[in-house]
Tab-separated table of C-alpha atoms in Angstrom:
chain	number	residue	atom	x	y	z
A	1	UNK	CA	-12.984	-9.811	-12.528
A	2	UNK	CA	-17.118	-10.455	-12.055
A	3	UNK	CA	-16.725	-11.799	-9.223
A	4	UNK	CA	-14.948	-9.590	-7.296
A	5	UNK	CA	-16.820	-6.436	-8.633
A	6	UNK	CA	-19.583	-6.886	-5.611
A	7	UNK	CA	-16.331	-6.527	-2.945
A	8	UNK	CA	-14.590	-3.507	-5.436
A	9	UNK	CA	-17.401	-1.118	-5.632
A	10	UNK	CA	-18.183	-1.265	-1.705
A	11	UNK	CA	-14.301	-0.682	-1.406
A	12	UNK	CA	-14.202	1.920	-3.684
A	13	UNK	CA	-17.844	3.748	-3.115
A	14	UNK	CA	-16.414	4.638	0.572
A	15	UNK	CA	-13.822	6.777	-1.191
A	16	UNK	CA	-16.124	8.589	-3.786
A	17	UNK	CA	-16.841	8.899	-7.029
A	18	UNK	CA	-16.899	10.646	-10.454
A	19	UNK	CA	-20.357	12.900	-10.548
A	20	UNK	CA	-19.891	13.617	-14.301
A	21	UNK	CA	-17.724	16.844	-14.493
A	22	UNK	CA	-16.385	17.642	-17.309
A	23	UNK	CA	-13.529	19.916	-18.723
A	24	UNK	CA	-11.732	21.308	-21.807
A	25	UNK	CA	-13.840	22.184	-24.791
A	26	UNK	CA	-13.906	21.544	-28.582
A	27	UNK	CA	-15.680	18.252	-30.485
A	28	UNK	CA	-13.887	16.072	-29.353
A	29	UNK	CA	-14.601	14.098	-26.053
A	30	UNK	CA	-12.992	11.847	-23.344
A	31	UNK	CA	-14.811	9.643	-20.095
A	32	UNK	CA	-11.942	9.237	-17.770
A	33	UNK	CA	-13.100	6.490	-14.831
A	34	UNK	CA	-11.145	5.415	-12.123
A	35	UNK	CA	-11.158	4.623	-8.299
A	36	UNK	CA	-12.792	7.693	-7.143
A	37	UNK	CA	-11.851	9.922	-3.967
A	38	UNK	CA	-8.938	11.634	-3.724
A	39	UNK	CA	-7.298	9.455	-5.862
A	40	UNK	CA	-9.086	10.353	-8.870
A	41	UNK	CA	-9.638	13.924	-8.226
A	42	UNK	CA	-5.602	13.896	-8.094
A	43	UNK	CA	-5.309	12.202	-11.409
A	44	UNK	CA	-7.822	14.466	-13.144
A	45	UNK	CA	-6.860	17.590	-11.666
A	46	UNK	CA	-2.797	17.242	-12.009
A	47	UNK	CA	-3.274	15.309	-15.472
A	48	UNK	CA	-6.493	14.568	-17.085
A	49	UNK	CA	-8.102	18.049	-17.016
A	50	UNK	CA	-4.711	19.738	-18.321
A	51	UNK	CA	-4.151	17.454	-20.936
A	52	UNK	CA	-7.795	17.686	-22.216
A	53	UNK	CA	-7.280	21.892	-22.388
A	54	UNK	CA	-4.113	21.086	-23.817
A	55	UNK	CA	-5.460	19.305	-26.791
A	56	UNK	CA	-9.084	20.764	-26.984
A	57	UNK	CA	-10.589	17.952	-25.631
A	58	UNK	CA	-14.033	17.677	-23.296
A	59	UNK	CA	-13.174	15.255	-20.290
A	60	UNK	CA	-16.144	13.848	-18.425
A	61	UNK	CA	-15.306	11.776	-15.232
A	62	UNK	CA	-17.057	8.954	-13.720
A	63	UNK	CA	-16.416	6.390	-11.425
A	64	UNK	CA	-15.616	4.083	-9.542
A	65	UNK	CA	-14.116	1.480	-11.546
A	66	UNK	CA	-16.606	-1.100	-11.646
A	67	UNK	CA	-16.214	-4.339	-14.069
A	68	UNK	CA	-19.754	-5.094	-14.016
A	69	UNK	CA	-21.073	-1.959	-15.387
A	70	UNK	CA	-17.659	-2.019	-18.274
A	71	UNK	CA	-18.835	-5.501	-19.153
A	72	UNK	CA	-22.920	-3.948	-19.510
A	73	UNK	CA	-21.725	-1.747	-21.910
A	74	UNK	CA	-19.361	-3.536	-23.687
A	75	UNK	CA	-21.836	-6.570	-24.281
A	76	UNK	CA	-24.744	-3.839	-25.422
A	77	UNK	CA	-22.400	-2.292	-27.859
A	78	UNK	CA	-22.931	1.349	-26.332
A	79	UNK	CA	-19.668	1.924	-25.066
A	80	UNK	CA	-19.709	4.718	-23.000
A	81	UNK	CA	-16.585	5.050	-21.200
A	82	UNK	CA	-13.007	5.433	-22.678
A	83	UNK	CA	-9.908	5.734	-20.507
A	84	UNK	CA	-10.503	3.401	-16.984
A	85	UNK	CA	-7.908	2.528	-14.209
A	86	UNK	CA	-8.104	-0.996	-12.731
A	87	UNK	CA	-6.577	-4.097	-11.423
A	88	UNK	CA	-3.842	-5.415	-13.706
A	89	UNK	CA	-4.961	-9.403	-13.461
A	90	UNK	CA	-8.193	-7.899	-14.741
A	91	UNK	CA	-6.440	-5.885	-17.992
A	92	UNK	CA	-5.282	-9.766	-18.576
A	93	UNK	CA	-8.236	-11.577	-18.275
A	94	UNK	CA	-10.957	-9.069	-20.137
A	95	UNK	CA	-7.827	-8.173	-23.055
A	96	UNK	CA	-9.468	-8.288	-26.235
A	97	UNK	CA	-13.020	-8.814	-25.135
A	98	UNK	CA	-13.653	-5.828	-22.608
A	99	UNK	CA	-10.537	-4.004	-23.216
A	100	UNK	CA	-9.079	-2.922	-26.286
A	101	UNK	CA	-5.235	-3.924	-27.093
A	102	UNK	CA	-2.939	-0.861	-26.735
A	103	UNK	CA	0.617	-2.261	-26.015
A	104	UNK	CA	1.601	-1.295	-29.491
A	105	UNK	CA	0.404	2.286	-29.502
A	106	UNK	CA	1.711	3.371	-26.326
A	107	UNK	CA	5.035	4.602	-25.429
A	108	UNK	CA	5.870	2.153	-22.887
A	109	UNK	CA	10.401	2.293	-23.373
A	110	UNK	CA	10.216	4.254	-19.759
A	111	UNK	CA	7.896	1.874	-17.989
A	112	UNK	CA	8.627	-1.524	-16.266
A	113	UNK	CA	8.307	-4.425	-18.885
A	114	UNK	CA	7.148	-6.778	-16.144
A	115	UNK	CA	4.380	-4.497	-15.873
A	116	UNK	CA	3.378	-3.695	-19.367
A	117	UNK	CA	0.805	-6.141	-20.545
A	118	UNK	CA	-1.066	-5.979	-24.114
A	119	UNK	CA	-4.388	-4.071	-22.793
A	120	UNK	CA	-2.637	-2.714	-19.346
A	121	UNK	CA	-0.551	0.123	-18.544
A	122	UNK	CA	0.823	0.529	-15.159
A	123	UNK	CA	-0.091	4.078	-13.927
A	124	UNK	CA	1.672	4.152	-10.571
A	125	UNK	CA	3.357	1.576	-8.322
A	126	UNK	CA	1.870	0.649	-4.701
A	127	UNK	CA	2.996	-2.405	-2.281
A	128	UNK	CA	1.216	-4.599	0.793
A	129	UNK	CA	4.038	-3.954	3.116
A	130	UNK	CA	3.662	-4.941	6.825
A	131	UNK	CA	3.734	-1.814	9.087
A	132	UNK	CA	3.736	-2.481	12.672
A	133	UNK	CA	2.855	-0.217	15.581
A	134	UNK	CA	5.778	1.836	17.099
A	135	UNK	CA	4.548	2.725	20.146
A	136	UNK	CA	4.232	-0.821	21.070
A	137	UNK	CA	7.409	-2.850	19.511
A	138	UNK	CA	9.754	0.467	19.116
A	139	UNK	CA	12.387	-1.750	21.483
A	140	UNK	CA	12.123	-5.217	19.330
A	141	UNK	CA	10.571	-4.521	16.137
A	142	UNK	CA	9.309	-7.123	14.117
A	143	UNK	CA	11.426	-7.546	10.977
A	144	UNK	CA	9.460	-10.183	8.978
A	145	UNK	CA	6.155	-11.896	7.732
A	146	UNK	CA	6.975	-14.488	10.098
A	147	UNK	CA	7.319	-11.679	12.834
A	148	UNK	CA	3.818	-11.293	11.485
A	149	UNK	CA	2.276	-14.536	12.013
A	150	UNK	CA	4.210	-14.517	15.891
A	151	UNK	CA	1.368	-13.450	18.068
A	152	UNK	CA	3.257	-14.928	21.338
A	153	UNK	CA	5.836	-12.382	20.921
A	154	UNK	CA	4.062	-9.938	18.955
A	155	UNK	CA	0.579	-10.009	20.987
A	156	UNK	CA	-2.102	-8.189	19.402
A	157	UNK	CA	-4.722	-7.743	16.404
A	158	UNK	CA	-3.671	-7.955	12.924
A	159	UNK	CA	-5.455	-6.095	9.940
A	160	UNK	CA	-5.924	-7.976	7.029
A	161	UNK	CA	-7.710	-6.767	3.735
A	162	UNK	CA	-10.950	-8.919	2.947
A	163	UNK	CA	-9.908	-9.972	-0.439
A	164	UNK	CA	-8.492	-12.920	-1.598
A	165	UNK	CA	-5.327	-11.004	-3.782
A	166	UNK	CA	-5.070	-8.921	-1.089
A	167	UNK	CA	-1.469	-10.261	-0.290
A	168	UNK	CA	-2.448	-12.113	2.787
A	169	UNK	CA	-2.017	-15.926	1.046
A	170	UNK	CA	1.457	-14.210	-0.564
A	171	UNK	CA	2.305	-13.210	3.400
A	172	UNK	CA	1.625	-16.599	4.969
A	173	UNK	CA	3.386	-18.443	2.479
A	174	UNK	CA	6.676	-16.219	2.796
A	175	UNK	CA	6.102	-17.010	6.989
A	176	UNK	CA	6.157	-20.386	6.386
A	177	UNK	CA	9.601	-20.504	4.655
A	178	UNK	CA	8.490	-20.153	0.573
A	179	UNK	CA	11.450	-17.866	-0.650
A	180	UNK	CA	10.271	-14.925	-2.655
A	181	UNK	CA	11.187	-15.866	-6.194
A	182	UNK	CA	9.118	-19.252	-5.286
A	183	UNK	CA	5.827	-17.970	-4.405
A	184	UNK	CA	4.041	-18.723	-7.686
A	185	UNK	CA	2.411	-20.513	-8.515
A	186	UNK	CA	0.817	-20.248	-5.106
A	187	UNK	CA	-0.217	-23.093	-2.572
A	188	UNK	CA	-3.225	-21.766	-1.025
A	189	UNK	CA	-4.177	-24.856	1.119
A	190	UNK	CA	-0.713	-24.351	2.786
A	191	UNK	CA	-1.288	-20.047	2.332
A	192	UNK	CA	-4.661	-20.823	4.405
A	193	UNK	CA	-3.497	-23.581	6.561
A	194	UNK	CA	-1.158	-20.744	8.085
A	195	UNK	CA	-3.221	-17.842	8.246
A	196	UNK	CA	-5.352	-20.906	10.468
A	197	UNK	CA	-2.761	-20.279	13.211
A	198	UNK	CA	-3.755	-16.299	13.375
A	199	UNK	CA	-7.389	-16.290	12.626
A	200	UNK	CA	-8.516	-15.175	16.053
A	201	UNK	CA	-6.196	-12.392	16.060
A	202	UNK	CA	-7.607	-11.081	12.425
A	203	UNK	CA	-9.172	-8.389	12.395
A	204	UNK	CA	-10.349	-7.388	8.423
A	205	UNK	CA	-10.829	-4.387	6.554
A	206	UNK	CA	-13.089	-3.977	3.552
A	207	UNK	CA	-12.075	-0.744	2.681
A	208	UNK	CA	-9.211	1.810	2.294
A	209	UNK	CA	-10.763	3.940	4.689
A	210	UNK	CA	-11.357	1.122	7.428
A	211	UNK	CA	-7.957	0.479	6.720
A	212	UNK	CA	-6.681	3.583	8.336
A	213	UNK	CA	-8.804	3.995	10.738
A	214	UNK	CA	-7.976	0.676	12.157
A	215	UNK	CA	-4.159	2.980	12.340
A	216	UNK	CA	-5.574	5.399	13.873
A	217	UNK	CA	-7.544	4.019	16.303
A	218	UNK	CA	-4.479	1.341	17.264
A	219	UNK	CA	-6.742	-1.692	16.872
A	220	UNK	CA	-4.256	-3.259	15.111
A	221	UNK	CA	-0.351	-3.629	16.120
A	222	UNK	CA	0.544	-4.922	12.920
A	223	UNK	CA	-1.643	-4.713	9.315
A	224	UNK	CA	-0.598	-5.925	5.913
A	225	UNK	CA	-1.415	-2.406	4.286
A	226	UNK	CA	-1.090	-0.990	1.280
A	227	UNK	CA	1.974	1.675	1.074
A	228	UNK	CA	-0.173	4.739	0.396
A	229	UNK	CA	-2.910	4.061	2.969
A	230	UNK	CA	-0.588	3.630	5.366
A	231	UNK	CA	1.288	7.197	4.492
A	232	UNK	CA	-2.445	9.151	5.534
A	233	UNK	CA	-2.395	7.000	8.654
A	234	UNK	CA	0.817	8.014	9.838
A	235	UNK	CA	0.365	11.928	8.271
A	236	UNK	CA	-3.031	11.893	10.683
A	237	UNK	CA	-0.827	11.217	13.737
A	238	UNK	CA	-0.831	7.141	13.450
A	239	UNK	CA	2.444	5.384	15.021
A	240	UNK	CA	3.250	3.248	12.172
A	241	UNK	CA	6.738	1.857	10.945
A	242	UNK	CA	7.252	-0.238	7.248
A	243	UNK	CA	8.842	-3.698	7.061
A	244	UNK	CA	9.699	-3.871	3.256
A	245	UNK	CA	11.698	-6.779	3.285
A	246	UNK	CA	9.529	-9.583	0.952
A	247	UNK	CA	6.885	-6.568	0.102
A	248	UNK	CA	4.370	-7.269	-2.592
A	249	UNK	CA	4.321	-4.825	-5.630
A	250	UNK	CA	1.687	-4.273	-7.673
A	251	UNK	CA	0.408	-1.269	-10.135
A	252	UNK	CA	-2.955	0.312	-10.813
A	253	UNK	CA	-3.281	-0.296	-14.751
A	254	UNK	CA	-4.818	2.256	-17.538
A	255	UNK	CA	-7.002	0.663	-20.225
A	256	UNK	CA	-9.263	1.459	-23.127
A	257	UNK	CA	-12.536	0.315	-22.815
A	258	UNK	CA	-13.834	-2.368	-25.846
A	259	UNK	CA	-15.667	-0.525	-28.324
A	260	UNK	CA	-14.482	3.109	-27.402
A	261	UNK	CA	-14.997	5.500	-30.354
A	262	UNK	CA	-12.258	7.815	-28.805
A	263	UNK	CA	-9.283	5.380	-29.273
A	264	UNK	CA	-6.578	7.848	-30.728
A	265	UNK	CA	-7.526	10.444	-28.005
A	266	UNK	CA	-7.427	7.567	-25.159
A	267	UNK	CA	-3.742	7.007	-26.155
A	268	UNK	CA	-2.623	9.745	-26.178
A	269	UNK	CA	-4.281	10.743	-22.382
A	270	UNK	CA	-2.265	7.735	-21.308
A	271	UNK	CA	1.094	9.186	-22.553
A	272	UNK	CA	0.331	12.166	-20.711
A	273	UNK	CA	-0.412	10.204	-17.653
A	274	UNK	CA	2.679	8.172	-17.815
A	275	UNK	CA	5.014	10.668	-19.000
A	276	UNK	CA	7.992	11.801	-16.889
A	277	UNK	CA	6.045	14.941	-15.960
A	278	UNK	CA	2.287	13.475	-15.569
A	279	UNK	CA	3.936	10.769	-12.743
A	280	UNK	CA	6.062	13.420	-10.979
A	281	UNK	CA	2.852	15.758	-10.533
A	282	UNK	CA	1.146	12.950	-9.816
A	283	UNK	CA	3.088	11.013	-6.781
A	284	UNK	CA	4.138	14.363	-5.552
A	285	UNK	CA	0.800	14.944	-4.338
A	286	UNK	CA	-0.573	11.497	-3.667
A	287	UNK	CA	2.280	9.350	-2.871
A	288	UNK	CA	2.568	5.890	-4.560
A	289	UNK	CA	5.411	4.913	-6.832
A	290	UNK	CA	6.457	6.104	-10.189
A	291	UNK	CA	6.481	3.946	-13.515
A	292	UNK	CA	8.469	6.020	-15.461
A	293	UNK	CA	12.226	6.235	-14.907
A	294	UNK	CA	12.587	9.569	-15.915
A	295	UNK	CA	10.302	10.678	-13.404
A	296	UNK	CA	11.972	12.406	-10.287
A	297	UNK	CA	9.042	13.854	-7.739
A	298	UNK	CA	10.817	15.878	-4.556
A	299	UNK	CA	9.258	13.635	-1.388
A	300	UNK	CA	9.358	14.974	2.171
A	301	UNK	CA	10.690	12.694	4.682
A	302	UNK	CA	7.672	10.764	5.733
A	303	UNK	CA	7.025	10.396	1.806
A	304	UNK	CA	10.032	8.122	1.272
A	305	UNK	CA	9.721	6.208	4.307
A	306	UNK	CA	6.410	5.050	2.870
A	307	UNK	CA	7.481	5.217	-1.223
A	308	UNK	CA	7.579	1.838	-3.197
A	309	UNK	CA	10.169	3.221	-5.596
A	310	UNK	CA	12.428	4.225	-2.655
A	311	UNK	CA	12.273	0.876	-0.533
A	312	UNK	CA	10.468	-1.991	-1.928
A	313	UNK	CA	12.320	-2.603	-5.257
A	314	UNK	CA	14.778	-5.373	-6.030
A	315	UNK	CA	15.842	-7.601	-3.363
A	316	UNK	CA	13.030	-5.905	-1.033
A	317	UNK	CA	10.444	-7.332	-2.856
A	318	UNK	CA	8.714	-8.751	-5.899
A	319	UNK	CA	5.665	-7.842	-8.529
A	320	UNK	CA	3.035	-10.085	-7.826
A	321	UNK	CA	2.314	-12.598	-10.123
A	322	UNK	CA	-0.668	-11.076	-12.158
A	323	UNK	CA	-1.226	-13.857	-14.842
A	324	UNK	CA	-1.351	-16.291	-12.137
A	325	UNK	CA	-4.013	-14.342	-10.743
A	326	UNK	CA	-5.723	-13.715	-13.963
A	327	UNK	CA	-6.146	-17.540	-14.256
A	328	UNK	CA	-7.044	-18.289	-10.498
A	329	UNK	CA	-8.727	-14.899	-9.557
A	330	UNK	CA	-12.325	-17.141	-9.080
A	331	UNK	CA	-11.380	-20.206	-7.532
A	332	UNK	CA	-8.945	-18.443	-4.937
A	333	UNK	CA	-11.563	-16.419	-4.213
A	334	UNK	CA	-13.872	-18.903	-3.598
A	335	UNK	CA	-11.771	-20.856	-1.140
A	336	UNK	CA	-10.982	-17.006	0.641
A	337	UNK	CA	-14.336	-16.377	1.406
A	338	UNK	CA	-14.811	-19.913	2.818
A	339	UNK	CA	-11.781	-19.220	4.607
A	340	UNK	CA	-12.787	-15.741	6.006
A	341	UNK	CA	-16.478	-16.601	6.890
A	342	UNK	CA	-15.781	-19.662	8.551
């Protein structure tokens, strides 16, 4: 998503990035790229580096994920990156041009079929979920997206990611009476009109760190939160509870950059990262949802409360339509930017 690169670069830079570090040995090597920060450190320390040592592959680290840099490598015919973590709609829109087709090479038998695409393999599940400050609304808590938009009953600021695919458009339509199964194609004009009703009560965040800070400081009484970041805030003492009804699920995807010289090693690493053992290890350390149905992570009570796989699936939520976002990202992003800056 070329148009979103600057937004994501800002978002991900706040988390830190790869430092070119390496592990493993032998003549084979592979460069792994991800979102940076603790997320990438957990991926590398628990899965990527042990895989490299076991298979005699020298693993290099870079990041954060940057679509402009990826495109520059492919366009120049000098691909340096191999396996990359990215957004699923980008894996769809750039399949075969910026990314290798790997679906038939990877073991996807234990993965959610709706999240597997020709060029993108799901690694974890996260959700955009409504969270509310229980110290303010504990006696009469909100229970739906309609309550998120009810500023008379629940006064206070609302946290919203300033990014078109960040869940706000879907939440607005759900609050306006659209059924979960009927969300797509999104009626963006209707969604933005609904969002107009709370525009004065919106507190935008641009990064995950800003989102956590909003919750910790109680700047917002509710937020359209990333499930993992809300958990981070609660572990740090924030008093927020999740509402899983009509949560919006998505995955982080793993892909192989077009022109990679290490496709076989990349497929092997992706198989390791999506294995039951790899999933269990990662989610016990960094609580998102597992994608492998055989993975059974041991989570404490707080982690279970914010786990998409424990709470968000079935009738409680749905996967966001990544094909729709792949097809409509540029136009909807322009509409969103005009609304958010107005």
